[in-house]
mmCIF file with all atom_site columns, C-alpha atoms in Angstrom:
data_model
loop_
_atom_site.group_PDB
_atom_site.id
_atom_site.type_symbol
_atom_site.label_atom_id
_atom_site.label_alt_id
_atom_site.label_comp_id
_atom_site.label_asym_id
_atom_site.label_entity_id
_atom_site.label_seq_id
_atom_site.pdbx_PDB_ins_code
_atom_site.Cartn_x
_atom_site.Cartn_y
_atom_site.Cartn_z
_atom_site.occupancy
_atom_site.B_iso_or_equiv
_atom_site.pdbx_formal_charge
_atom_site.auth_seq_id
_atom_site.auth_comp_id
_atom_site.auth_asym_id
_atom_site.auth_atom_id
_atom_site.pdbx_PDB_model_num
ATOM 1   C CA . UNK A 1 1   ? 18.981  18.604 -48.941 1.00 0.00 ? 166 UNK A CA 1
ATOM 2   C CA . UNK A 1 2   ? 15.250  20.807 -48.581 1.00 0.00 ? 167 UNK A CA 1
ATOM 3   C CA . UNK A 1 3   ? 15.559  24.080 -47.815 1.00 0.00 ? 168 UNK A CA 1
ATOM 4   C CA . UNK A 1 4   ? 13.249  25.911 -45.252 1.00 0.00 ? 169 UNK A CA 1
ATOM 5   C CA . UNK A 1 5   ? 11.707  28.083 -47.818 1.00 0.00 ? 170 UNK A CA 1
ATOM 6   C CA . UNK A 1 6   ? 11.247  24.968 -49.412 1.00 0.00 ? 171 UNK A CA 1
ATOM 7   C CA . UNK A 1 7   ? 9.641   23.009 -46.696 1.00 0.00 ? 172 UNK A CA 1
ATOM 8   C CA . UNK A 1 8   ? 7.346   25.933 -45.951 1.00 0.00 ? 173 UNK A CA 1
ATOM 9   C CA . UNK A 1 9   ? 5.875   25.721 -49.777 1.00 0.00 ? 174 UNK A CA 1
ATOM 10  C CA . UNK A 1 10  ? 5.302   22.113 -49.089 1.00 0.00 ? 175 UNK A CA 1
ATOM 11  C CA . UNK A 1 11  ? 3.800   22.594 -45.778 1.00 0.00 ? 176 UNK A CA 1
ATOM 12  C CA . UNK A 1 12  ? 1.154   25.164 -47.404 1.00 0.00 ? 177 UNK A CA 1
ATOM 13  C CA . UNK A 1 13  ? 0.597   23.628 -50.662 1.00 0.00 ? 178 UNK A CA 1
ATOM 14  C CA . UNK A 1 14  ? -0.329  20.125 -48.616 1.00 0.00 ? 179 UNK A CA 1
ATOM 15  C CA . UNK A 1 15  ? -2.944  21.841 -47.102 1.00 0.00 ? 180 UNK A CA 1
ATOM 16  C CA . UNK A 1 16  ? -1.867  21.643 -43.610 1.00 0.00 ? 181 UNK A CA 1
ATOM 17  C CA . UNK A 1 17  ? -1.697  25.624 -43.487 1.00 0.00 ? 182 UNK A CA 1
ATOM 18  C CA . UNK A 1 18  ? -5.496  25.925 -43.953 1.00 0.00 ? 183 UNK A CA 1
ATOM 19  C CA . UNK A 1 19  ? -6.253  22.622 -41.663 1.00 0.00 ? 184 UNK A CA 1
ATOM 20  C CA . UNK A 1 20  ? -4.311  25.044 -39.036 1.00 0.00 ? 185 UNK A CA 1
ATOM 21  C CA . UNK A 1 21  ? -6.358  28.203 -39.672 1.00 0.00 ? 186 UNK A CA 1
ATOM 22  C CA . UNK A 1 22  ? -9.903  26.175 -39.550 1.00 0.00 ? 187 UNK A CA 1
ATOM 23  C CA . UNK A 1 23  ? -8.422  24.374 -36.347 1.00 0.00 ? 188 UNK A CA 1
ATOM 24  C CA . UNK A 1 24  ? -7.601  27.930 -35.150 1.00 0.00 ? 189 UNK A CA 1
ATOM 25  C CA . UNK A 1 25  ? -10.868 29.624 -36.056 1.00 0.00 ? 190 UNK A CA 1
ATOM 26  C CA . UNK A 1 26  ? -12.553 26.317 -34.527 1.00 0.00 ? 191 UNK A CA 1
ATOM 27  C CA . UNK A 1 27  ? -10.970 26.474 -31.373 1.00 0.00 ? 192 UNK A CA 1
ATOM 28  C CA . UNK A 1 28  ? -11.999 30.699 -31.173 1.00 0.00 ? 193 UNK A CA 1
ATOM 29  C CA . UNK A 1 29  ? -15.972 29.476 -31.820 1.00 0.00 ? 194 UNK A CA 1
ATOM 30  C CA . UNK A 1 30  ? -15.457 27.038 -29.130 1.00 0.00 ? 195 UNK A CA 1
ATOM 31  C CA . UNK A 1 31  ? -13.864 29.679 -26.475 1.00 0.00 ? 196 UNK A CA 1
ATOM 32  C CA . UNK A 1 32  ? -16.490 32.316 -27.849 1.00 0.00 ? 197 UNK A CA 1
ATOM 33  C CA . UNK A 1 33  ? -19.624 30.115 -26.335 1.00 0.00 ? 198 UNK A CA 1
ATOM 34  C CA . UNK A 1 34  ? -20.388 32.074 -23.224 1.00 0.00 ? 199 UNK A CA 1
ATOM 35  C CA . UNK A 1 35  ? -21.809 28.814 -20.413 1.00 0.00 ? 200 UNK A CA 1
ATOM 36  C CA . UNK A 1 36  ? -21.918 31.077 -17.672 1.00 0.00 ? 201 UNK A CA 1
ATOM 37  C CA . UNK A 1 37  ? -24.182 33.570 -19.286 1.00 0.00 ? 202 UNK A CA 1
ATOM 38  C CA . UNK A 1 38  ? -25.892 30.120 -20.970 1.00 0.00 ? 203 UNK A CA 1
ATOM 39  C CA . UNK A 1 39  ? -26.559 28.360 -18.054 1.00 0.00 ? 204 UNK A CA 1
ATOM 40  C CA . UNK A 1 40  ? -26.938 31.940 -15.643 1.00 0.00 ? 205 UNK A CA 1
ATOM 41  C CA . UNK A 1 41  ? -29.945 32.336 -17.701 1.00 0.00 ? 206 UNK A CA 1
ATOM 42  C CA . UNK A 1 42  ? -31.498 29.233 -17.835 1.00 0.00 ? 207 UNK A CA 1
ATOM 43  C CA . UNK A 1 43  ? -30.878 27.692 -14.799 1.00 0.00 ? 208 UNK A CA 1
ATOM 44  C CA . UNK A 1 44  ? -30.405 30.647 -12.467 1.00 0.00 ? 209 UNK A CA 1
ATOM 45  C CA . UNK A 1 45  ? -32.974 32.665 -14.188 1.00 0.00 ? 210 UNK A CA 1
ATOM 46  C CA . UNK A 1 46  ? -30.405 35.577 -14.321 1.00 0.00 ? 211 UNK A CA 1
ATOM 47  C CA . UNK A 1 47  ? -28.715 37.551 -16.759 1.00 0.00 ? 212 UNK A CA 1
ATOM 48  C CA . UNK A 1 48  ? -25.289 37.970 -14.864 1.00 0.00 ? 213 UNK A CA 1
ATOM 49  C CA . UNK A 1 49  ? -24.402 40.196 -17.056 1.00 0.00 ? 214 UNK A CA 1
ATOM 50  C CA . UNK A 1 50  ? -26.165 43.039 -15.141 1.00 0.00 ? 215 UNK A CA 1
ATOM 51  C CA . UNK A 1 51  ? -25.468 41.482 -11.811 1.00 0.00 ? 216 UNK A CA 1
ATOM 52  C CA . UNK A 1 52  ? -22.784 41.928 -9.315  1.00 0.00 ? 217 UNK A CA 1
ATOM 53  C CA . UNK A 1 53  ? -19.424 42.538 -11.483 1.00 0.00 ? 218 UNK A CA 1
ATOM 54  C CA . UNK A 1 54  ? -21.039 41.704 -15.177 1.00 0.00 ? 219 UNK A CA 1
ATOM 55  C CA . UNK A 1 55  ? -18.503 39.338 -15.537 1.00 0.00 ? 220 UNK A CA 1
ATOM 56  C CA . UNK A 1 56  ? -19.124 36.472 -17.874 1.00 0.00 ? 221 UNK A CA 1
ATOM 57  C CA . UNK A 1 57  ? -17.700 34.396 -15.524 1.00 0.00 ? 222 UNK A CA 1
ATOM 58  C CA . UNK A 1 58  ? -18.361 31.268 -12.649 1.00 0.00 ? 223 UNK A CA 1
ATOM 59  C CA . UNK A 1 59  ? -17.490 33.527 -9.897  1.00 0.00 ? 224 UNK A CA 1
ATOM 60  C CA . UNK A 1 60  ? -19.888 35.555 -10.866 1.00 0.00 ? 225 UNK A CA 1
ATOM 61  C CA . UNK A 1 61  ? -22.459 33.092 -11.312 1.00 0.00 ? 226 UNK A CA 1
ATOM 62  C CA . UNK A 1 62  ? -21.580 31.959 -7.689  1.00 0.00 ? 227 UNK A CA 1
ATOM 63  C CA . UNK A 1 63  ? -22.964 35.162 -6.285  1.00 0.00 ? 228 UNK A CA 1
ATOM 64  C CA . UNK A 1 64  ? -25.768 35.858 -8.539  1.00 0.00 ? 229 UNK A CA 1
ATOM 65  C CA . UNK A 1 65  ? -27.087 31.949 -9.163  1.00 0.00 ? 230 UNK A CA 1
ATOM 66  C CA . UNK A 1 66  ? -25.584 29.855 -6.560  1.00 0.00 ? 231 UNK A CA 1
ATOM 67  C CA . UNK A 1 67  ? -22.946 27.479 -5.876  1.00 0.00 ? 232 UNK A CA 1
ATOM 68  C CA . UNK A 1 68  ? -24.391 24.314 -8.841  1.00 0.00 ? 233 UNK A CA 1
ATOM 69  C CA . UNK A 1 69  ? -24.678 26.728 -11.475 1.00 0.00 ? 234 UNK A CA 1
ATOM 70  C CA . UNK A 1 70  ? -21.738 28.304 -10.507 1.00 0.00 ? 235 UNK A CA 1
ATOM 71  C CA . UNK A 1 71  ? -19.747 24.992 -10.704 1.00 0.00 ? 236 UNK A CA 1
ATOM 72  C CA . UNK A 1 72  ? -21.485 23.652 -13.665 1.00 0.00 ? 237 UNK A CA 1
ATOM 73  C CA . UNK A 1 73  ? -19.872 27.223 -15.582 1.00 0.00 ? 238 UNK A CA 1
ATOM 74  C CA . UNK A 1 74  ? -16.959 26.693 -14.130 1.00 0.00 ? 239 UNK A CA 1
ATOM 75  C CA . UNK A 1 75  ? -16.869 22.808 -15.254 1.00 0.00 ? 240 UNK A CA 1
ATOM 76  C CA . UNK A 1 76  ? -17.857 23.964 -18.737 1.00 0.00 ? 241 UNK A CA 1
ATOM 77  C CA . UNK A 1 77  ? -15.436 26.821 -19.259 1.00 0.00 ? 242 UNK A CA 1
ATOM 78  C CA . UNK A 1 78  ? -12.393 24.515 -18.253 1.00 0.00 ? 243 UNK A CA 1
ATOM 79  C CA . UNK A 1 79  ? -14.270 22.175 -20.813 1.00 0.00 ? 244 UNK A CA 1
ATOM 80  C CA . UNK A 1 80  ? -13.222 24.669 -23.237 1.00 0.00 ? 245 UNK A CA 1
ATOM 81  C CA . UNK A 1 81  ? -9.680  25.280 -22.140 1.00 0.00 ? 246 UNK A CA 1
ATOM 82  C CA . UNK A 1 82  ? -9.454  21.383 -22.480 1.00 0.00 ? 247 UNK A CA 1
ATOM 83  C CA . UNK A 1 83  ? -10.852 21.155 -25.959 1.00 0.00 ? 248 UNK A CA 1
ATOM 84  C CA . UNK A 1 84  ? -9.108  23.588 -27.691 1.00 0.00 ? 249 UNK A CA 1
ATOM 85  C CA . UNK A 1 85  ? -5.612  21.726 -25.632 1.00 0.00 ? 250 UNK A CA 1
ATOM 86  C CA . UNK A 1 86  ? -6.594  18.690 -27.336 1.00 0.00 ? 251 UNK A CA 1
ATOM 87  C CA . UNK A 1 87  ? -7.635  19.966 -30.837 1.00 0.00 ? 252 UNK A CA 1
ATOM 88  C CA . UNK A 1 88  ? -3.591  21.606 -31.376 1.00 0.00 ? 253 UNK A CA 1
ATOM 89  C CA . UNK A 1 89  ? -2.096  18.189 -29.833 1.00 0.00 ? 254 UNK A CA 1
ATOM 90  C CA . UNK A 1 90  ? -4.149  15.941 -31.699 1.00 0.00 ? 255 UNK A CA 1
ATOM 91  C CA . UNK A 1 91  ? -3.385  17.803 -35.166 1.00 0.00 ? 256 UNK A CA 1
ATOM 92  C CA . UNK A 1 92  ? 0.100   19.161 -34.728 1.00 0.00 ? 257 UNK A CA 1
ATOM 93  C CA . UNK A 1 93  ? 1.360   18.995 -32.057 1.00 0.00 ? 258 UNK A CA 1
ATOM 94  C CA . UNK A 1 94  ? 2.381   20.719 -29.307 1.00 0.00 ? 259 UNK A CA 1
ATOM 95  C CA . UNK A 1 95  ? 2.927   24.003 -31.400 1.00 0.00 ? 260 UNK A CA 1
ATOM 96  C CA . UNK A 1 96  ? -0.569  23.685 -32.547 1.00 0.00 ? 261 UNK A CA 1
ATOM 97  C CA . UNK A 1 97  ? -1.754  22.756 -28.981 1.00 0.00 ? 262 UNK A CA 1
ATOM 98  C CA . UNK A 1 98  ? -0.282  26.598 -28.238 1.00 0.00 ? 263 UNK A CA 1
ATOM 99  C CA . UNK A 1 99  ? -1.773  28.177 -30.566 1.00 0.00 ? 264 UNK A CA 1
ATOM 100 C CA . UNK A 1 100 ? -4.823  26.273 -30.523 1.00 0.00 ? 265 UNK A CA 1
ATOM 101 C CA . UNK A 1 101 ? -5.164  26.934 -26.643 1.00 0.00 ? 266 UNK A CA 1
ATOM 102 C CA . UNK A 1 102 ? -4.518  30.546 -26.955 1.00 0.00 ? 267 UNK A CA 1
ATOM 103 C CA . UNK A 1 103 ? -6.894  30.578 -29.773 1.00 0.00 ? 268 UNK A CA 1
ATOM 104 C CA . UNK A 1 104 ? -10.156 29.558 -27.371 1.00 0.00 ? 269 UNK A CA 1
ATOM 105 C CA . UNK A 1 105 ? -9.023  31.442 -24.343 1.00 0.00 ? 270 UNK A CA 1
ATOM 106 C CA . UNK A 1 106 ? -9.412  34.384 -26.491 1.00 0.00 ? 271 UNK A CA 1
ATOM 107 C CA . UNK A 1 107 ? -12.428 33.229 -28.010 1.00 0.00 ? 272 UNK A CA 1
ATOM 108 C CA . UNK A 1 108 ? -13.906 33.198 -24.057 1.00 0.00 ? 273 UNK A CA 1
ATOM 109 C CA . UNK A 1 109 ? -12.305 36.678 -23.233 1.00 0.00 ? 274 UNK A CA 1
ATOM 110 C CA . UNK A 1 110 ? -13.654 38.187 -26.204 1.00 0.00 ? 275 UNK A CA 1
ATOM 111 C CA . UNK A 1 111 ? -16.175 36.373 -27.548 1.00 0.00 ? 276 UNK A CA 1
ATOM 112 C CA . UNK A 1 112 ? -18.061 36.849 -31.409 1.00 0.00 ? 277 UNK A CA 1
ATOM 113 C CA . UNK A 1 113 ? -21.487 36.278 -30.081 1.00 0.00 ? 278 UNK A CA 1
ATOM 114 C CA . UNK A 1 114 ? -21.206 38.673 -27.024 1.00 0.00 ? 279 UNK A CA 1
ATOM 115 C CA . UNK A 1 115 ? -19.920 41.662 -29.166 1.00 0.00 ? 280 UNK A CA 1
ATOM 116 C CA . UNK A 1 116 ? -16.000 40.622 -28.595 1.00 0.00 ? 281 UNK A CA 1
ATOM 117 C CA . UNK A 1 117 ? -16.641 40.680 -24.954 1.00 0.00 ? 282 UNK A CA 1
ATOM 118 C CA . UNK A 1 118 ? -16.243 38.172 -22.121 1.00 0.00 ? 283 UNK A CA 1
ATOM 119 C CA . UNK A 1 119 ? -14.474 36.202 -18.924 1.00 0.00 ? 284 UNK A CA 1
ATOM 120 C CA . UNK A 1 120 ? -11.176 37.147 -17.496 1.00 0.00 ? 285 UNK A CA 1
ATOM 121 C CA . UNK A 1 121 ? -9.787  33.876 -19.050 1.00 0.00 ? 286 UNK A CA 1
ATOM 122 C CA . UNK A 1 122 ? -9.194  31.617 -15.396 1.00 0.00 ? 287 UNK A CA 1
ATOM 123 C CA . UNK A 1 123 ? -11.534 29.120 -15.912 1.00 0.00 ? 288 UNK A CA 1
ATOM 124 C CA . UNK A 1 124 ? -10.683 28.328 -19.575 1.00 0.00 ? 289 UNK A CA 1
ATOM 125 C CA . UNK A 1 125 ? -7.006  28.794 -18.869 1.00 0.00 ? 290 UNK A CA 1
ATOM 126 C CA . UNK A 1 126 ? -7.477  25.932 -15.874 1.00 0.00 ? 291 UNK A CA 1
ATOM 127 C CA . UNK A 1 127 ? -8.333  23.832 -18.278 1.00 0.00 ? 292 UNK A CA 1
ATOM 128 C CA . UNK A 1 128 ? -5.343  23.664 -20.770 1.00 0.00 ? 293 UNK A CA 1
ATOM 129 C CA . UNK A 1 129 ? -2.776  23.800 -17.988 1.00 0.00 ? 294 UNK A CA 1
ATOM 130 C CA . UNK A 1 130 ? -5.105  21.013 -16.617 1.00 0.00 ? 295 UNK A CA 1
ATOM 131 C CA . UNK A 1 131 ? -4.805  18.926 -20.163 1.00 0.00 ? 296 UNK A CA 1
ATOM 132 C CA . UNK A 1 132 ? -0.911  20.495 -20.614 1.00 0.00 ? 297 UNK A CA 1
ATOM 133 C CA . UNK A 1 133 ? 0.217   20.882 -17.409 1.00 0.00 ? 298 UNK A CA 1
ATOM 134 C CA . UNK A 1 134 ? -1.384  19.004 -14.865 1.00 0.00 ? 299 UNK A CA 1
ATOM 135 C CA . UNK A 1 135 ? 0.976   19.266 -11.820 1.00 0.00 ? 300 UNK A CA 1
ATOM 136 C CA . UNK A 1 136 ? 0.900   22.786 -12.409 1.00 0.00 ? 301 UNK A CA 1
ATOM 137 C CA . UNK A 1 137 ? -2.391  23.140 -11.832 1.00 0.00 ? 302 UNK A CA 1
ATOM 138 C CA . UNK A 1 138 ? -2.231  21.031 -8.521  1.00 0.00 ? 303 UNK A CA 1
ATOM 139 C CA . UNK A 1 139 ? 0.009   23.443 -7.415  1.00 0.00 ? 304 UNK A CA 1
ATOM 140 C CA . UNK A 1 140 ? -2.013  26.537 -9.068  1.00 0.00 ? 305 UNK A CA 1
ATOM 141 C CA . UNK A 1 141 ? -5.573  25.254 -7.515  1.00 0.00 ? 306 UNK A CA 1
ATOM 142 C CA . UNK A 1 142 ? -3.810  24.602 -3.671  1.00 0.00 ? 307 UNK A CA 1
ATOM 143 C CA . UNK A 1 143 ? -2.806  28.432 -4.228  1.00 0.00 ? 308 UNK A CA 1
ATOM 144 C CA . UNK A 1 144 ? -5.603  29.503 -5.457  1.00 0.00 ? 309 UNK A CA 1
ATOM 145 C CA . UNK A 1 145 ? -7.479  28.037 -2.528  1.00 0.00 ? 310 UNK A CA 1
ATOM 146 C CA . UNK A 1 146 ? -5.249  29.060 0.430   1.00 0.00 ? 311 UNK A CA 1
ATOM 147 C CA . UNK A 1 147 ? -5.441  32.874 -1.130  1.00 0.00 ? 312 UNK A CA 1
ATOM 148 C CA . UNK A 1 148 ? -8.959  33.002 -0.730  1.00 0.00 ? 313 UNK A CA 1
ATOM 149 C CA . UNK A 1 149 ? -9.571  30.942 1.963   1.00 0.00 ? 314 UNK A CA 1
ATOM 150 C CA . UNK A 1 150 ? -7.525  33.282 3.510   1.00 0.00 ? 315 UNK A CA 1
ATOM 151 C CA . UNK A 1 151 ? -8.190  36.702 1.960   1.00 0.00 ? 316 UNK A CA 1
ATOM 152 C CA . UNK A 1 152 ? -11.780 35.928 0.802   1.00 0.00 ? 317 UNK A CA 1
ATOM 153 C CA . UNK A 1 153 ? -11.074 37.660 -2.627  1.00 0.00 ? 318 UNK A CA 1
ATOM 154 C CA . UNK A 1 154 ? -10.881 35.219 -5.684  1.00 0.00 ? 319 UNK A CA 1
ATOM 155 C CA . UNK A 1 155 ? -9.723  38.011 -7.691  1.00 0.00 ? 320 UNK A CA 1
ATOM 156 C CA . UNK A 1 156 ? -6.573  38.009 -5.753  1.00 0.00 ? 321 UNK A CA 1
ATOM 157 C CA . UNK A 1 157 ? -5.813  33.729 -5.939  1.00 0.00 ? 322 UNK A CA 1
ATOM 158 C CA . UNK A 1 158 ? -6.426  34.709 -9.471  1.00 0.00 ? 323 UNK A CA 1
ATOM 159 C CA . UNK A 1 159 ? -3.860  37.274 -10.030 1.00 0.00 ? 324 UNK A CA 1
ATOM 160 C CA . UNK A 1 160 ? -1.032  35.401 -8.044  1.00 0.00 ? 325 UNK A CA 1
ATOM 161 C CA . UNK A 1 161 ? -1.683  32.131 -9.502  1.00 0.00 ? 326 UNK A CA 1
ATOM 162 C CA . UNK A 1 162 ? -1.269  33.846 -13.194 1.00 0.00 ? 327 UNK A CA 1
ATOM 163 C CA . UNK A 1 163 ? 1.667   35.289 -12.282 1.00 0.00 ? 328 UNK A CA 1
ATOM 164 C CA . UNK A 1 164 ? 3.150   32.258 -10.915 1.00 0.00 ? 329 UNK A CA 1
ATOM 165 C CA . UNK A 1 165 ? 2.187   30.128 -13.965 1.00 0.00 ? 330 UNK A CA 1
ATOM 166 C CA . UNK A 1 166 ? 4.972   31.213 -16.617 1.00 0.00 ? 331 UNK A CA 1
ATOM 167 C CA . UNK A 1 167 ? 7.522   31.010 -13.223 1.00 0.00 ? 332 UNK A CA 1
ATOM 168 C CA . UNK A 1 168 ? 6.867   27.349 -12.471 1.00 0.00 ? 333 UNK A CA 1
ATOM 169 C CA . UNK A 1 169 ? 6.296   26.340 -16.341 1.00 0.00 ? 334 UNK A CA 1
ATOM 170 C CA . UNK A 1 170 ? 9.940   27.634 -16.999 1.00 0.00 ? 335 UNK A CA 1
ATOM 171 C CA . UNK A 1 171 ? 12.208  27.097 -13.943 1.00 0.00 ? 336 UNK A CA 1
ATOM 172 C CA . UNK A 1 172 ? 10.153  24.809 -11.350 1.00 0.00 ? 337 UNK A CA 1
ATOM 173 C CA . UNK A 1 173 ? 8.990   22.542 -13.875 1.00 0.00 ? 338 UNK A CA 1
ATOM 174 C CA . UNK A 1 174 ? 10.190  22.959 -17.224 1.00 0.00 ? 339 UNK A CA 1
ATOM 175 C CA . UNK A 1 175 ? 7.796   23.204 -20.461 1.00 0.00 ? 340 UNK A CA 1
ATOM 176 C CA . UNK A 1 176 ? 9.028   22.839 -23.919 1.00 0.00 ? 341 UNK A CA 1
ATOM 177 C CA . UNK A 1 177 ? 9.133   26.101 -25.163 1.00 0.00 ? 342 UNK A CA 1
ATOM 178 C CA . UNK A 1 178 ? 6.113   26.946 -27.059 1.00 0.00 ? 343 UNK A CA 1
ATOM 179 C CA . UNK A 1 179 ? 4.569   25.757 -23.460 1.00 0.00 ? 344 UNK A CA 1
ATOM 180 C CA . UNK A 1 180 ? 6.560   28.402 -21.614 1.00 0.00 ? 345 UNK A CA 1
ATOM 181 C CA . UNK A 1 181 ? 5.102   31.159 -24.138 1.00 0.00 ? 346 UNK A CA 1
ATOM 182 C CA . UNK A 1 182 ? 1.260   29.898 -23.803 1.00 0.00 ? 347 UNK A CA 1
ATOM 183 C CA . UNK A 1 183 ? 2.247   30.182 -20.129 1.00 0.00 ? 348 UNK A CA 1
ATOM 184 C CA . UNK A 1 184 ? 3.153   33.664 -20.157 1.00 0.00 ? 349 UNK A CA 1
ATOM 185 C CA . UNK A 1 185 ? 0.562   34.516 -22.568 1.00 0.00 ? 350 UNK A CA 1
ATOM 186 C CA . UNK A 1 186 ? -2.147  33.169 -20.268 1.00 0.00 ? 351 UNK A CA 1
ATOM 187 C CA . UNK A 1 187 ? -0.508  35.119 -17.275 1.00 0.00 ? 352 UNK A CA 1
ATOM 188 C CA . UNK A 1 188 ? -0.804  38.028 -19.118 1.00 0.00 ? 353 UNK A CA 1
ATOM 189 C CA . UNK A 1 189 ? -4.425  37.885 -20.407 1.00 0.00 ? 354 UNK A CA 1
ATOM 190 C CA . UNK A 1 190 ? -5.511  37.088 -17.175 1.00 0.00 ? 355 UNK A CA 1
ATOM 191 C CA . UNK A 1 191 ? -3.914  39.801 -15.744 1.00 0.00 ? 356 UNK A CA 1
ATOM 192 C CA . UNK A 1 192 ? -4.999  42.745 -18.106 1.00 0.00 ? 357 UNK A CA 1
ATOM 193 C CA . UNK A 1 193 ? -9.063  41.118 -17.962 1.00 0.00 ? 358 UNK A CA 1
ATOM 194 C CA . UNK A 1 194 ? -8.044  41.922 -13.761 1.00 0.00 ? 359 UNK A CA 1
ATOM 195 C CA . UNK A 1 195 ? -7.097  45.294 -13.862 1.00 0.00 ? 360 UNK A CA 1
ATOM 196 C CA . UNK A 1 196 ? -10.065 46.819 -12.805 1.00 0.00 ? 361 UNK A CA 1
ATOM 197 C CA . UNK A 1 197 ? -10.052 44.307 -10.124 1.00 0.00 ? 362 UNK A CA 1
ATOM 198 C CA . UNK A 1 198 ? -6.382  45.172 -9.019  1.00 0.00 ? 363 UNK A CA 1
ATOM 199 C CA . UNK A 1 199 ? -7.215  48.656 -9.052  1.00 0.00 ? 364 UNK A CA 1
ATOM 200 C CA . UNK A 1 200 ? -10.182 48.028 -6.455  1.00 0.00 ? 365 UNK A CA 1
ATOM 201 C CA . UNK A 1 201 ? -7.965  45.103 -4.376  1.00 0.00 ? 366 UNK A CA 1
ATOM 202 C CA . UNK A 1 202 ? -5.502  48.780 -4.321  1.00 0.00 ? 367 UNK A CA 1
ATOM 203 C CA . UNK A 1 203 ? -8.142  50.465 -3.359  1.00 0.00 ? 368 UNK A CA 1
ATOM 204 C CA . UNK A 1 204 ? -9.661  48.162 -0.837  1.00 0.00 ? 369 UNK A CA 1
ATOM 205 C CA . UNK A 1 205 ? -13.095 48.123 -2.372  1.00 0.00 ? 370 UNK A CA 1
ATOM 206 C CA . UNK A 1 206 ? -12.851 44.918 -4.165  1.00 0.00 ? 371 UNK A CA 1
ATOM 207 C CA . UNK A 1 207 ? -15.468 42.463 -3.697  1.00 0.00 ? 372 UNK A CA 1
ATOM 208 C CA . UNK A 1 208 ? -15.633 38.937 -1.989  1.00 0.00 ? 373 UNK A CA 1
ATOM 209 C CA . UNK A 1 209 ? -16.779 36.120 -2.499  1.00 0.00 ? 374 UNK A CA 1
ATOM 210 C CA . UNK A 1 210 ? -18.906 35.821 -0.234  1.00 0.00 ? 375 UNK A CA 1
ATOM 211 C CA . UNK A 1 211 ? -20.940 38.691 -0.836  1.00 0.00 ? 376 UNK A CA 1
ATOM 212 C CA . UNK A 1 212 ? -24.078 38.882 -2.688  1.00 0.00 ? 377 UNK A CA 1
ATOM 213 C CA . UNK A 1 213 ? -25.351 40.618 -5.470  1.00 0.00 ? 378 UNK A CA 1
#
């Protein structure tokens, strides 16, 4: 009978460890591509880092460059999440899907191309959720739409969706353990990246989605 240590040695000697590292780095680099900045510069003629919140995300693109450019940025950022989840799933099952998804989201938030600055993980996380947990994405999107329609605060919708995600994944639409861990990671990262928004919401100074820059 093969011991766990022997299994690990076989896995490493078989090249799977190196393959996993390469895939993780690839997903991080994919996540690092700043599509919102690129589309803002090319189509909106605006450097969104100098407008509004300065955030590299679709909401800031919407305020500075308009709906059409924001939709393109949103689709591209979600596509990064789909790519990371697909690469992991195709090359190692749920465990690698969770790891590669985490890598692509970290790339989006801490882009090597932007001196480790980036977006707030929402759109890229949505792409991951859409690929791995499409039913949960539907619930979260509906929740965000209702909250934004009522309050006009996109940040509030994102924050509440982040809080709901691990609860839905663990209890309402039970997912495998690696995906539950990924859900918790995504939720905590989104909340961390929105810490400034949370402070402004509490102070009543947060910008609404309809505000112009």
